[in-house]
Amino acid sequence: MTVQQYIDRLNTLLSPLNAHEREEILDQVKEHYAQGHATGRSDQDIAAALGAPEAFAAQYLPQGYYATGYTVRDGAYLRSEDFHSAAIHTIRVSSAVGKLFFLPSADDVIRVRLSGNVNQNQLDKIRWECSIVGDTLSVQFEAFRSIWPWIESGGFTRLELTVYIPLSFRGNLFAKASAGPMNLASFSLGDVDLTSSAGSIKADRLLCSSLVMQVSASSVHAQNVEASGLVRITSSAGSARVDELSARRTIIKASAGSVQVNDLRGGELDASSSAGSVKVTASRLSGNIDMTSSAGSVTLHVPETEAFQYNIHVTSGSAYCDFGGMQTGKNGNKQIIGQMGSGGCNISLRSSAGSAALRRK
Amino acid sequence: MDQQFKRGVLALCVLSLLEKSDRYGYELVTVISQNIEITEGSVYPLLKKLKDEGYVTTYLAESVGGPPRKYYTLTEQGKVRVSWLRREWQAFVDHVDVIIKGGDRS
């Protein structure tokens, strides 16, 4: 480890301290190196005697700082605001900095809480604003440009914005996160729209009228979702996965990653991926299923007790079907067409470069 | 050796050295590590702590043919502190001596 590497690492590790303190420490270490060099010692030798940057930095921070993680969940909040939920019908959250959590609150108060472990300097560079206009509660959480490098280097993970929503709240939730991951659990809501640029989105136990989940660079995972309307899930670079899904209509799209639906409990499904595979397991059918992939494989598992007609089409891969069917074409461009029971739902599986398979569940 | 104990002893060493003359960080590190087995990296955090507690202050001074050095000097409070620490240490050593030499004063 060279002097510069040691200093850089230390600088990152000491980021909880203010700039003045940090500089003082770094200057002292630089002086130490200079003195060491003057007596003929190498960078390696000096670094080894100083100890690992992690151990060195830890001595300047409160005890257990790096060992216990940053979060102060039940202790003092950095900022906090409460709103009575009676007059609120829509919650709109836009967060540019930390992790974003939506958790249930036991009473009828919407609580907005900021927790984490950052220094005053960083906290001063973050603006938070809660306002109510009409029946909409808006929470805006943004960072000054000067701390963007800190955010980009992962510093944002030290902040957690948690919105506690009453279990009785039946309104809409619109949330947008730039840097961090988003988590949501146990709600019964109206329209839900979650968007994240760099982070992942996770939703668990969600009952809603409609659901939109959109991520750019990371993955989406939804579990136990029941929507009376439309569910639309999109991921550009990551994968999309849903376990236990029931909706009137579901559209899942991934560009680079894979799409997976475990336990589709009915409704129309349109699942596609450009580069990844598409895999769906249905426990019952109550709508048409359309699955496509350009470069990956496509697989659907359905119970043989269901009634449906199917069309499996591949351009260069192979086509499989557990239910017989009539096969046409050869030299790659193959199609299998058939029907189970009295027919009903249409199943269409298509892949350009990969294989397509319709399997018995 | 117990870390807490070692740190206490290290503080006594640093303050004692500064009682005789002002010294810069690297000098303190070198003198101490020649005599006691320590991580060099444990001296600087200690110096900062002693400074925060008001036992030492610092000033910059030129060095011959090198960058300026930060010198540490004992404050009045530091002088009181070091004599108190030394008494504690002496008492501790005396008690241990009694035990390891097989004596029992009771």
CSV table of C-alpha atoms in Angstrom, one decimal:
chain,number,residue,atom,x,y,z
A,1,MET,CA,0.0,0.0,0.0
A,2,THR,CA,1.5,3.3,-1.1
A,3,VAL,CA,1.3,6.5,0.9
A,4,GLN,CA,-1.5,7.8,-1.3
A,5,GLN,CA,-3.5,4.6,-1.1
A,6,TYR,CA,-3.2,4.7,2.7
A,7,ILE,CA,-4.2,8.4,2.9
A,8,ASP,CA,-7.1,7.9,0.5
A,9,ARG,CA,-8.5,4.9,2.4
A,10,LEU,CA,-8.1,6.7,5.6
A,11,ASN,CA,-9.9,9.8,4.2
A,12,THR,CA,-12.9,7.6,3.3
A,13,LEU,CA,-12.9,5.8,6.6
A,14,LEU,CA,-12.8,9.1,8.6
A,15,SER,CA,-15.6,10.6,6.7
A,16,PRO,CA,-17.8,10.7,9.8
A,17,LEU,CA,-15.5,13.3,11.2
A,18,ASN,CA,-15.6,16.9,10.2
A,19,ALA,CA,-13.2,18.2,7.5
A,20,HIS,CA,-11.0,20.0,10.0
A,21,GLU,CA,-10.4,17.0,12.2
A,22,ARG,CA,-10.0,14.8,9.3
A,23,GLU,CA,-7.4,17.0,7.7
A,24,GLU,CA,-5.5,17.2,11.0
A,25,ILE,CA,-5.2,13.5,11.2
A,26,LEU,CA,-4.3,13.0,7.6
A,27,ASP,CA,-1.6,15.7,7.9
A,28,GLN,CA,-0.2,13.9,10.9
A,29,VAL,CA,0.0,10.7,8.9
A,30,LYS,CA,1.6,12.4,6.0
A,31,GLU,CA,4.2,13.8,8.4
A,32,HIS,CA,4.8,10.4,9.8
A,33,TYR,CA,5.4,9.0,6.3
A,34,ALA,CA,7.8,11.9,5.4
A,35,GLN,CA,9.8,11.3,8.6
A,36,GLY,CA,9.8,7.6,8.0
A,37,HIS,CA,11.1,8.1,4.4
A,38,ALA,CA,13.8,10.4,5.8
A,39,THR,CA,15.1,7.5,7.8
A,40,GLY,CA,15.1,5.2,4.8
A,41,ARG,CA,11.9,3.2,5.5
A,42,SER,CA,9.6,2.1,2.7
A,43,ASP,CA,5.9,2.8,2.3
A,44,GLN,CA,5.2,-0.9,3.0
A,45,ASP,CA,7.2,-0.9,6.2
A,46,ILE,CA,5.6,2.3,7.5
A,47,ALA,CA,2.1,1.1,6.6
A,48,ALA,CA,2.6,-2.2,8.3
A,49,ALA,CA,3.8,-0.5,11.5
A,50,LEU,CA,0.9,1.9,11.5
A,51,GLY,CA,-1.5,-0.9,11.2
A,52,ALA,CA,-4.4,-1.4,8.7
A,53,PRO,CA,-6.2,1.9,7.8
A,54,GLU,CA,-9.4,0.4,9.2
A,55,ALA,CA,-7.9,-0.3,12.6
A,56,PHE,CA,-6.1,3.1,12.6
A,57,ALA,CA,-9.3,5.0,11.7
A,58,ALA,CA,-11.4,3.2,14.2
A,59,GLN,CA,-9.4,4.7,17.0
A,60,TYR,CA,-10.6,8.1,16.1
A,61,LEU,CA,-14.2,7.2,15.9
A,62,PRO,CA,-16.7,6.4,18.7
A,63,GLN,CA,-16.3,2.8,19.9
A,64,GLY,CA,-17.8,0.2,17.7
A,65,TYR,CA,-18.6,2.7,15.0
A,66,TYR,CA,-17.7,0.4,12.1
A,67,ALA,CA,-18.4,-2.8,14.0
A,68,THR,CA,-22.0,-2.1,14.8
A,69,GLY,CA,-23.0,-0.3,11.6
A,70,TYR,CA,-24.3,3.1,11.2
A,71,THR,CA,-27.9,2.9,12.0
A,72,VAL,CA,-29.5,4.5,15.0
A,73,ARG,CA,-33.0,3.1,14.7
A,74,ASP,CA,-34.6,3.5,18.0
A,75,GLY,CA,-32.4,6.2,19.4
A,76,ALA,CA,-32.4,9.8,18.6
A,77,TYR,CA,-33.5,10.7,15.0
A,78,LEU,CA,-31.6,13.2,13.0
A,79,ARG,CA,-34.9,14.6,11.9
A,80,SER,CA,-38.5,13.7,12.5
A,81,GLU,CA,-42.0,14.9,11.5
A,82,ASP,CA,-45.4,13.6,12.2
A,83,PHE,CA,-48.7,14.0,10.3
A,84,HIS,CA,-52.1,12.9,11.1
A,85,SER,CA,-53.2,10.6,8.3
A,86,ALA,CA,-57.0,11.4,8.3
A,87,ALA,CA,-56.9,14.2,5.7
A,88,ILE,CA,-54.1,12.6,3.6
A,89,HIS,CA,-54.9,10.6,0.6
A,90,THR,CA,-51.6,10.5,-1.3
A,91,ILE,CA,-48.0,10.2,0.0
A,92,ARG,CA,-45.3,11.3,-2.3
A,93,VAL,CA,-41.7,10.7,-1.4
A,94,SER,CA,-38.7,11.8,-3.4
A,95,SER,CA,-35.3,10.8,-1.9
A,96,ALA,CA,-32.0,11.6,-3.4
A,97,VAL,CA,-29.8,10.4,-0.6
A,98,GLY,CA,-30.3,7.5,1.7
A,99,LYS,CA,-32.1,4.2,1.9
A,100,LEU,CA,-35.8,4.5,1.8
A,101,PHE,CA,-38.1,2.3,4.0
A,102,PHE,CA,-41.9,2.1,4.2
A,103,LEU,CA,-43.0,0.4,7.4
A,104,PRO,CA,-46.4,0.1,9.1
A,105,SER,CA,-47.3,2.2,12.1
A,106,ALA,CA,-49.7,1.0,14.6
A,107,ASP,CA,-51.8,4.2,15.1
A,108,ASP,CA,-53.1,6.7,12.5
A,109,VAL,CA,-50.0,8.9,12.4
A,110,ILE,CA,-47.7,9.1,9.4
A,111,ARG,CA,-44.2,9.4,10.7
A,112,VAL,CA,-41.3,10.6,8.7
A,113,ARG,CA,-38.0,9.7,10.3
A,114,LEU,CA,-34.4,10.3,9.3
A,115,SER,CA,-31.8,8.2,11.1
A,116,GLY,CA,-28.3,7.2,10.5
A,117,ASN,CA,-24.8,8.2,11.5
A,118,VAL,CA,-23.3,11.2,9.6
A,119,ASN,CA,-21.5,14.2,10.7
A,120,GLN,CA,-23.0,17.7,11.0
A,121,ASN,CA,-21.2,18.8,7.8
A,122,GLN,CA,-23.0,16.1,5.8
A,123,LEU,CA,-26.3,16.7,7.5
A,124,ASP,CA,-26.1,20.4,6.7
A,125,LYS,CA,-25.8,19.5,3.0
A,126,ILE,CA,-29.0,17.6,3.0
A,127,ARG,CA,-32.4,19.3,2.6
A,128,TRP,CA,-35.6,17.8,3.8
A,129,GLU,CA,-38.9,19.3,3.3
A,130,CYS,CA,-42.4,17.9,4.2
A,131,SER,CA,-45.4,19.7,3.0
A,132,ILE,CA,-49.1,19.1,2.7
A,133,VAL,CA,-50.9,20.5,-0.4
A,134,GLY,CA,-54.5,19.5,-0.7
A,135,ASP,CA,-54.7,15.8,0.4
A,136,THR,CA,-51.1,15.1,-0.6
A,137,LEU,CA,-48.2,14.8,1.8
A,138,SER,CA,-44.9,15.5,0.0
A,139,VAL,CA,-41.6,14.5,1.4
A,140,GLN,CA,-38.6,15.8,-0.4
A,141,PHE,CA,-35.1,14.8,0.5
A,142,GLU,CA,-32.3,16.1,-1.5
A,143,ALA,CA,-28.5,16.7,-1.3
A,144,PHE,CA,-26.4,19.7,-2.2
A,145,ARG,CA,-24.1,19.2,-5.1
A,146,SER,CA,-21.0,19.4,-2.9
A,147,ILE,CA,-21.7,16.1,-1.3
A,148,TRP,CA,-22.5,14.2,-4.5
A,149,PRO,CA,-19.0,12.6,-4.4
A,150,TRP,CA,-19.8,11.4,-0.9
A,151,ILE,CA,-23.1,9.9,-2.1
A,152,GLU,CA,-21.4,8.3,-5.2
A,153,SER,CA,-18.8,6.8,-3.0
A,154,GLY,CA,-21.5,5.0,-1.1
A,155,GLY,CA,-21.8,7.4,1.9
A,156,PHE,CA,-25.5,7.7,1.4
A,157,THR,CA,-25.9,4.2,2.9
A,158,ARG,CA,-25.4,5.8,6.3
A,159,LEU,CA,-28.8,7.6,6.0
A,160,GLU,CA,-32.1,6.0,6.3
A,161,LEU,CA,-35.4,7.7,5.6
A,162,THR,CA,-38.3,5.7,7.0
A,163,VAL,CA,-41.9,6.6,6.5
A,164,TYR,CA,-44.2,4.8,8.9
A,165,ILE,CA,-47.6,4.5,7.3
A,166,PRO,CA,-50.7,3.6,9.3
A,167,LEU,CA,-52.0,0.1,8.5
A,168,SER,CA,-55.4,1.7,8.0
A,169,PHE,CA,-54.1,4.0,5.3
A,170,ARG,CA,-55.8,3.2,2.0
A,171,GLY,CA,-54.4,6.0,-0.2
A,172,ASN,CA,-51.8,6.2,-2.8
A,173,LEU,CA,-48.0,5.9,-2.4
A,174,PHE,CA,-45.6,7.4,-5.0
A,175,ALA,CA,-41.9,7.1,-4.2
A,176,LYS,CA,-38.8,7.9,-6.1
A,177,ALA,CA,-35.3,7.2,-5.0
A,178,SER,CA,-32.1,8.2,-6.7
A,179,ALA,CA,-29.3,6.5,-4.9
A,180,GLY,CA,-30.4,4.0,-2.4
A,181,PRO,CA,-32.5,0.9,-2.2
A,182,MET,CA,-36.2,1.0,-1.3
A,183,ASN,CA,-38.1,-1.4,0.9
A,184,LEU,CA,-41.8,-1.7,1.6
A,185,ALA,CA,-43.7,-4.1,3.7
A,186,SER,CA,-47.2,-5.0,4.7
A,187,PHE,CA,-49.6,-2.5,3.3
A,188,SER,CA,-53.0,-2.3,1.8
A,189,LEU,CA,-53.0,0.7,-0.5
A,190,GLY,CA,-54.5,2.3,-3.5
A,191,ASP,CA,-52.1,3.1,-6.4
A,192,VAL,CA,-48.5,2.4,-5.7
A,193,ASP,CA,-45.7,3.7,-7.9
A,194,LEU,CA,-42.1,3.0,-6.9
A,195,THR,CA,-39.1,4.2,-9.0
A,196,SER,CA,-35.4,3.9,-8.2
A,197,SER,CA,-32.5,4.9,-10.4
A,198,ALA,CA,-29.5,3.2,-8.8
A,199,GLY,CA,-30.9,1.1,-6.0
A,200,SER,CA,-33.1,-2.0,-5.8
A,201,ILE,CA,-36.7,-2.1,-4.9
A,202,LYS,CA,-38.2,-4.7,-2.6
A,203,ALA,CA,-41.9,-5.1,-1.7
A,204,ASP,CA,-43.4,-7.6,0.6
A,205,ARG,CA,-47.0,-8.3,1.4
A,206,LEU,CA,-48.7,-5.6,-0.6
A,207,LEU,CA,-52.4,-5.3,-1.4
A,208,CYS,CA,-53.2,-2.5,-3.8
A,209,SER,CA,-55.3,-1.3,-6.7
A,210,SER,CA,-52.3,-0.9,-9.0
A,211,LEU,CA,-48.6,-1.3,-8.7
A,212,VAL,CA,-45.7,0.2,-10.7
A,213,MET,CA,-42.1,-0.8,-9.9
A,214,GLN,CA,-39.4,0.6,-12.0
A,215,VAL,CA,-35.6,0.3,-11.6
A,216,SER,CA,-32.7,1.3,-13.8
A,217,ALA,CA,-29.5,-0.1,-12.6
A,218,SER,CA,-30.6,-2.7,-10.0
A,219,SER,CA,-33.1,-5.4,-9.4
A,220,VAL,CA,-36.7,-5.6,-8.3
A,221,HIS,CA,-38.2,-8.2,-6.0
A,222,ALA,CA,-41.8,-8.3,-5.1
A,223,GLN,CA,-43.4,-10.9,-2.8
A,224,ASN,CA,-47.0,-11.6,-2.1
A,225,VAL,CA,-48.6,-9.0,-4.2
A,226,GLU,CA,-52.3,-8.8,-4.8
A,227,ALA,CA,-53.5,-6.0,-7.2
A,228,SER,CA,-57.1,-5.5,-8.4
A,229,GLY,CA,-55.7,-3.6,-11.4
A,230,LEU,CA,-52.5,-3.5,-13.3
A,231,VAL,CA,-49.0,-4.5,-12.1
A,232,ARG,CA,-46.2,-3.1,-14.2
A,233,ILE,CA,-42.6,-4.0,-13.3
A,234,THR,CA,-39.6,-2.8,-15.3
A,235,SER,CA,-35.9,-3.2,-14.9
A,236,SER,CA,-33.2,-2.0,-17.4
A,237,ALA,CA,-30.0,-3.5,-16.1
A,238,GLY,CA,-31.2,-5.8,-13.3
A,239,SER,CA,-33.5,-8.7,-12.9
A,240,ALA,CA,-37.2,-8.7,-12.0
A,241,ARG,CA,-38.7,-11.3,-9.7
A,242,VAL,CA,-42.1,-11.7,-8.3
A,243,ASP,CA,-43.2,-14.5,-5.9
A,244,GLU,CA,-46.9,-15.1,-5.3
A,245,LEU,CA,-48.6,-12.7,-7.6
A,246,SER,CA,-52.2,-12.1,-8.3
A,247,ALA,CA,-53.4,-9.2,-10.5
A,248,ARG,CA,-55.9,-8.4,-13.2
A,249,ARG,CA,-53.0,-7.8,-15.6
A,250,THR,CA,-49.2,-8.0,-15.1
A,251,ILE,CA,-46.5,-6.6,-17.4
A,252,ILE,CA,-42.9,-7.5,-16.5
A,253,LYS,CA,-40.1,-6.3,-18.6
A,254,ALA,CA,-36.3,-6.6,-18.2
A,255,SER,CA,-33.7,-5.6,-20.7
A,256,ALA,CA,-30.4,-7.1,-19.5
A,257,GLY,CA,-31.6,-9.2,-16.6
A,258,SER,CA,-33.9,-12.1,-16.2
A,259,VAL,CA,-37.6,-12.2,-15.4
A,260,GLN,CA,-39.0,-14.7,-12.9
A,261,VAL,CA,-42.5,-15.2,-11.6
A,262,ASN,CA,-43.0,-17.9,-9.0
A,263,ASP,CA,-46.5,-18.8,-8.3
A,264,LEU,CA,-48.7,-16.8,-10.6
A,265,ARG,CA,-52.2,-16.9,-9.1
A,266,GLY,CA,-54.2,-15.7,-12.0
A,267,GLY,CA,-54.6,-12.7,-14.3
A,268,GLU,CA,-53.2,-11.8,-17.6
A,269,LEU,CA,-49.4,-11.9,-17.9
A,270,ASP,CA,-47.0,-10.3,-20.3
A,271,ALA,CA,-43.4,-11.1,-19.4
A,272,SER,CA,-40.4,-10.3,-21.6
A,273,SER,CA,-36.7,-9.9,-21.5
A,274,SER,CA,-34.2,-8.9,-24.2
A,275,ALA,CA,-31.0,-10.6,-23.0
A,276,GLY,CA,-32.2,-12.7,-20.0
A,277,SER,CA,-34.4,-15.6,-19.5
A,278,VAL,CA,-38.1,-15.6,-18.7
A,279,LYS,CA,-39.4,-18.1,-16.2
A,280,VAL,CA,-42.9,-18.4,-14.9
A,281,THR,CA,-44.7,-20.9,-12.7
A,282,ALA,CA,-48.5,-20.6,-12.6
A,283,SER,CA,-50.6,-22.3,-10.0
A,284,ARG,CA,-53.8,-21.3,-11.8
A,285,LEU,CA,-54.8,-19.7,-15.1
A,286,SER,CA,-57.4,-17.0,-15.5
A,287,GLY,CA,-55.9,-14.9,-18.3
A,288,ASN,CA,-53.7,-15.0,-21.4
A,289,ILE,CA,-50.0,-15.5,-20.9
A,290,ASP,CA,-47.5,-14.0,-23.3
A,291,MET,CA,-43.8,-14.7,-22.7
A,292,THR,CA,-40.9,-13.6,-24.9
A,293,SER,CA,-37.1,-13.4,-24.9
A,294,SER,CA,-34.7,-12.4,-27.6
A,295,ALA,CA,-31.5,-14.0,-26.4
A,296,GLY,CA,-32.6,-16.1,-23.4
A,297,SER,CA,-34.8,-19.0,-22.9
A,298,VAL,CA,-38.5,-19.0,-22.0
A,299,THR,CA,-40.1,-21.5,-19.6
A,300,LEU,CA,-43.7,-21.8,-18.3
A,301,HIS,CA,-44.9,-24.3,-15.8
A,302,VAL,CA,-48.7,-24.8,-15.7
A,303,PRO,CA,-51.0,-27.4,-14.0
A,304,GLU,CA,-52.4,-29.8,-16.5
A,305,THR,CA,-55.8,-29.5,-14.9
A,306,GLU,CA,-56.2,-26.0,-16.5
A,307,ALA,CA,-57.8,-25.4,-19.8
A,308,PHE,CA,-55.7,-23.5,-22.4
A,309,GLN,CA,-54.4,-23.4,-26.0
A,310,TYR,CA,-50.8,-22.8,-26.6
A,311,ASN,CA,-48.4,-21.6,-29.2
A,312,ILE,CA,-44.6,-22.1,-28.8
A,313,HIS,CA,-42.4,-20.5,-31.3
A,314,VAL,CA,-38.6,-20.5,-31.5
A,315,THR,CA,-36.3,-19.1,-34.2
A,316,SER,CA,-33.0,-20.8,-33.6
A,317,GLY,CA,-33.4,-22.6,-30.3
A,318,SER,CA,-35.4,-25.7,-29.4
A,319,ALA,CA,-39.1,-26.0,-28.4
A,320,TYR,CA,-40.4,-28.4,-25.8
A,321,CYS,CA,-43.9,-29.2,-24.6
A,322,ASP,CA,-45.1,-31.7,-21.9
A,323,PHE,CA,-48.6,-31.7,-23.4
A,324,GLY,CA,-48.0,-33.1,-26.8
A,325,GLY,CA,-49.2,-30.7,-29.4
A,326,MET,CA,-48.5,-30.5,-33.1
A,327,GLN,CA,-45.1,-29.6,-34.2
A,328,THR,CA,-44.4,-27.8,-37.4
A,329,GLY,CA,-41.2,-26.4,-39.1
A,330,LYS,CA,-37.6,-27.4,-38.7
A,331,ASN,CA,-34.1,-26.1,-39.0
A,332,GLY,CA,-34.5,-24.0,-36.0
A,333,ASN,CA,-37.7,-22.2,-36.9
A,334,LYS,CA,-40.1,-24.4,-35.0
A,335,GLN,CA,-43.6,-24.0,-33.7
A,336,ILE,CA,-45.7,-26.2,-31.4
A,337,ILE,CA,-49.4,-25.6,-31.3
A,338,GLY,CA,-52.0,-27.4,-29.1
A,339,GLN,CA,-54.8,-27.3,-26.7
A,340,MET,CA,-55.6,-28.6,-23.2
A,341,GLY,CA,-59.1,-29.3,-22.0
A,342,SER,CA,-61.7,-27.1,-23.6
A,343,GLY,CA,-59.1,-24.4,-24.3
A,344,GLY,CA,-59.7,-20.9,-23.0
A,345,CYS,CA,-56.6,-18.9,-22.0
A,346,ASN,CA,-54.0,-18.3,-24.7
A,347,ILE,CA,-50.4,-19.2,-23.9
A,348,SER,CA,-47.8,-17.8,-26.2
A,349,LEU,CA,-44.1,-18.6,-25.7
A,350,ARG,CA,-41.5,-17.1,-28.0
A,351,SER,CA,-37.7,-16.9,-28.1
A,352,SER,CA,-35.4,-15.8,-30.9
A,353,ALA,CA,-32.0,-17.2,-29.9
A,354,GLY,CA,-33.0,-19.3,-26.9
A,355,SER,CA,-35.3,-22.3,-26.3
A,356,ALA,CA,-38.9,-22.2,-25.2
A,357,ALA,CA,-40.6,-24.8,-23.0
A,358,LEU,CA,-44.1,-25.4,-21.7
A,359,ARG,CA,-43.9,-27.7,-18.7
A,360,ARG,CA,-46.3,-29.6,-16.5
A,361,LYS,CA,-46.3,-28.1,-13.0
B,1,MET,CA,-1.6,-7.3,27.5
B,2,ASP,CA,-5.1,-5.9,28.0
B,3,GLN,CA,-5.7,-3.1,25.5
B,4,GLN,CA,-7.2,-0.7,28.0
B,5,PHE,CA,-4.3,-1.2,30.3
B,6,LYS,CA,-1.8,-0.7,27.5
B,7,ARG,CA,-3.4,2.5,26.5
B,8,GLY,CA,-3.2,3.8,30.0
B,9,VAL,CA,0.5,3.0,30.2
B,10,LEU,CA,1.0,4.5,26.7
B,11,ALA,CA,-0.5,7.8,27.9
B,12,LEU,CA,1.9,7.8,30.9
B,13,CYS,CA,4.9,7.2,28.6
B,14,VAL,CA,3.9,9.9,26.1
B,15,LEU,CA,3.3,12.5,28.9
B,16,SER,CA,6.5,11.6,30.7
B,17,LEU,CA,8.5,12.1,27.5
B,18,LEU,CA,6.8,15.4,26.9
B,19,GLU,CA,7.6,16.5,30.4
B,20,LYS,CA,11.3,16.5,29.6
B,21,SER,CA,11.1,18.2,26.2
B,22,ASP,CA,8.7,19.0,23.4
B,23,ARG,CA,8.7,16.3,20.7
B,24,TYR,CA,7.1,15.7,17.3
B,25,GLY,CA,4.9,12.7,16.6
B,26,TYR,CA,7.4,10.5,14.8
B,27,GLU,CA,10.0,11.0,17.5
B,28,LEU,CA,7.5,9.9,20.2
B,29,VAL,CA,6.5,6.9,18.1
B,30,THR,CA,10.1,5.9,17.6
B,31,VAL,CA,11.2,6.3,21.2
B,32,ILE,CA,8.3,4.4,22.6
B,33,SER,CA,8.3,1.6,20.1
B,34,GLN,CA,12.0,1.0,20.8
B,35,ASN,CA,11.1,0.2,24.3
B,36,ILE,CA,7.6,-1.2,24.3
B,37,GLU,CA,5.9,-3.4,21.7
B,38,ILE,CA,3.2,-1.2,20.3
B,39,THR,CA,1.5,-0.5,17.0
B,40,GLU,CA,2.9,2.8,15.8
B,41,GLY,CA,-0.6,3.6,14.7
B,42,SER,CA,-1.8,3.7,18.3
B,43,VAL,CA,0.3,6.8,19.3
B,44,TYR,CA,-1.4,9.3,17.1
B,45,PRO,CA,-5.0,8.7,18.2
B,46,LEU,CA,-3.7,8.9,21.7
B,47,LEU,CA,-2.0,12.2,21.0
B,48,LYS,CA,-5.2,13.6,19.6
B,49,LYS,CA,-7.2,12.4,22.6
B,50,LEU,CA,-4.6,14.0,25.0
B,51,LYS,CA,-5.0,17.2,23.0
B,52,ASP,CA,-8.8,17.1,23.1
B,53,GLU,CA,-8.6,16.6,26.8
B,54,GLY,CA,-6.3,19.6,27.2
B,55,TYR,CA,-3.2,17.8,28.4
B,56,VAL,CA,-1.1,18.8,25.4
B,57,THR,CA,-1.1,21.4,22.7
B,58,THR,CA,0.7,21.6,19.4
B,59,TYR,CA,2.7,24.0,17.4
B,60,LEU,CA,4.4,23.8,14.0
B,61,ALA,CA,8.2,24.2,13.7
B,62,GLU,CA,10.5,24.1,10.7
B,63,SER,CA,12.8,21.1,10.4
B,64,VAL,CA,16.2,21.1,8.7
B,65,GLY,CA,15.7,20.1,5.1
B,66,GLY,CA,12.2,18.7,5.5
B,67,PRO,CA,8.6,19.7,5.9
B,68,PRO,CA,7.5,21.4,9.1
B,69,ARG,CA,6.8,19.2,12.0
B,70,LYS,CA,4.0,19.3,14.5
B,71,TYR,CA,5.5,19.5,18.0
B,72,TYR,CA,3.6,18.4,21.1
B,73,THR,CA,4.0,20.2,24.4
B,74,LEU,CA,2.6,19.6,27.8
B,75,THR,CA,0.1,22.1,29.3
B,76,GLU,CA,-0.1,23.0,33.0
B,77,GLN,CA,-3.0,20.6,33.2
B,78,GLY,CA,-0.9,18.0,31.5
B,79,LYS,CA,1.9,18.4,34.1
B,80,VAL,CA,-0.6,17.7,36.9
B,81,ARG,CA,-1.9,14.8,35.0
B,82,VAL,CA,1.5,13.2,34.5
B,83,SER,CA,2.5,13.4,38.1
B,84,TRP,CA,-0.8,11.9,39.1
B,85,LEU,CA,-0.5,9.0,36.5
B,86,ARG,CA,3.0,8.4,37.7
B,87,ARG,CA,1.9,8.1,41.4
B,88,GLU,CA,-0.8,5.7,40.3
B,89,TRP,CA,1.6,3.6,38.3
B,90,GLN,CA,4.1,3.5,41.2
B,91,ALA,CA,1.4,2.4,43.6
B,92,PHE,CA,0.3,-0.3,41.1
B,93,VAL,CA,3.8,-1.6,40.6
B,94,ASP,CA,4.4,-1.7,44.3
B,95,HIS,CA,1.3,-3.8,44.9
B,96,VAL,CA,2.1,-6.2,42.1
B,97,ASP,CA,5.7,-6.5,43.5
B,98,VAL,CA,4.4,-7.4,46.9
B,99,ILE,CA,2.3,-10.2,45.3
B,100,ILE,CA,4.9,-11.6,42.9
B,101,LYS,CA,7.5,-11.7,45.6
B,102,GLY,CA,5.3,-13.9,47.6
B,103,GLY,CA,4.5,-11.5,50.4
B,104,ASP,CA,1.2,-10.9,51.9
B,105,ARG,CA,0.7,-7.8,54.0
B,106,SER,CA,-2.5,-9.0,55.7
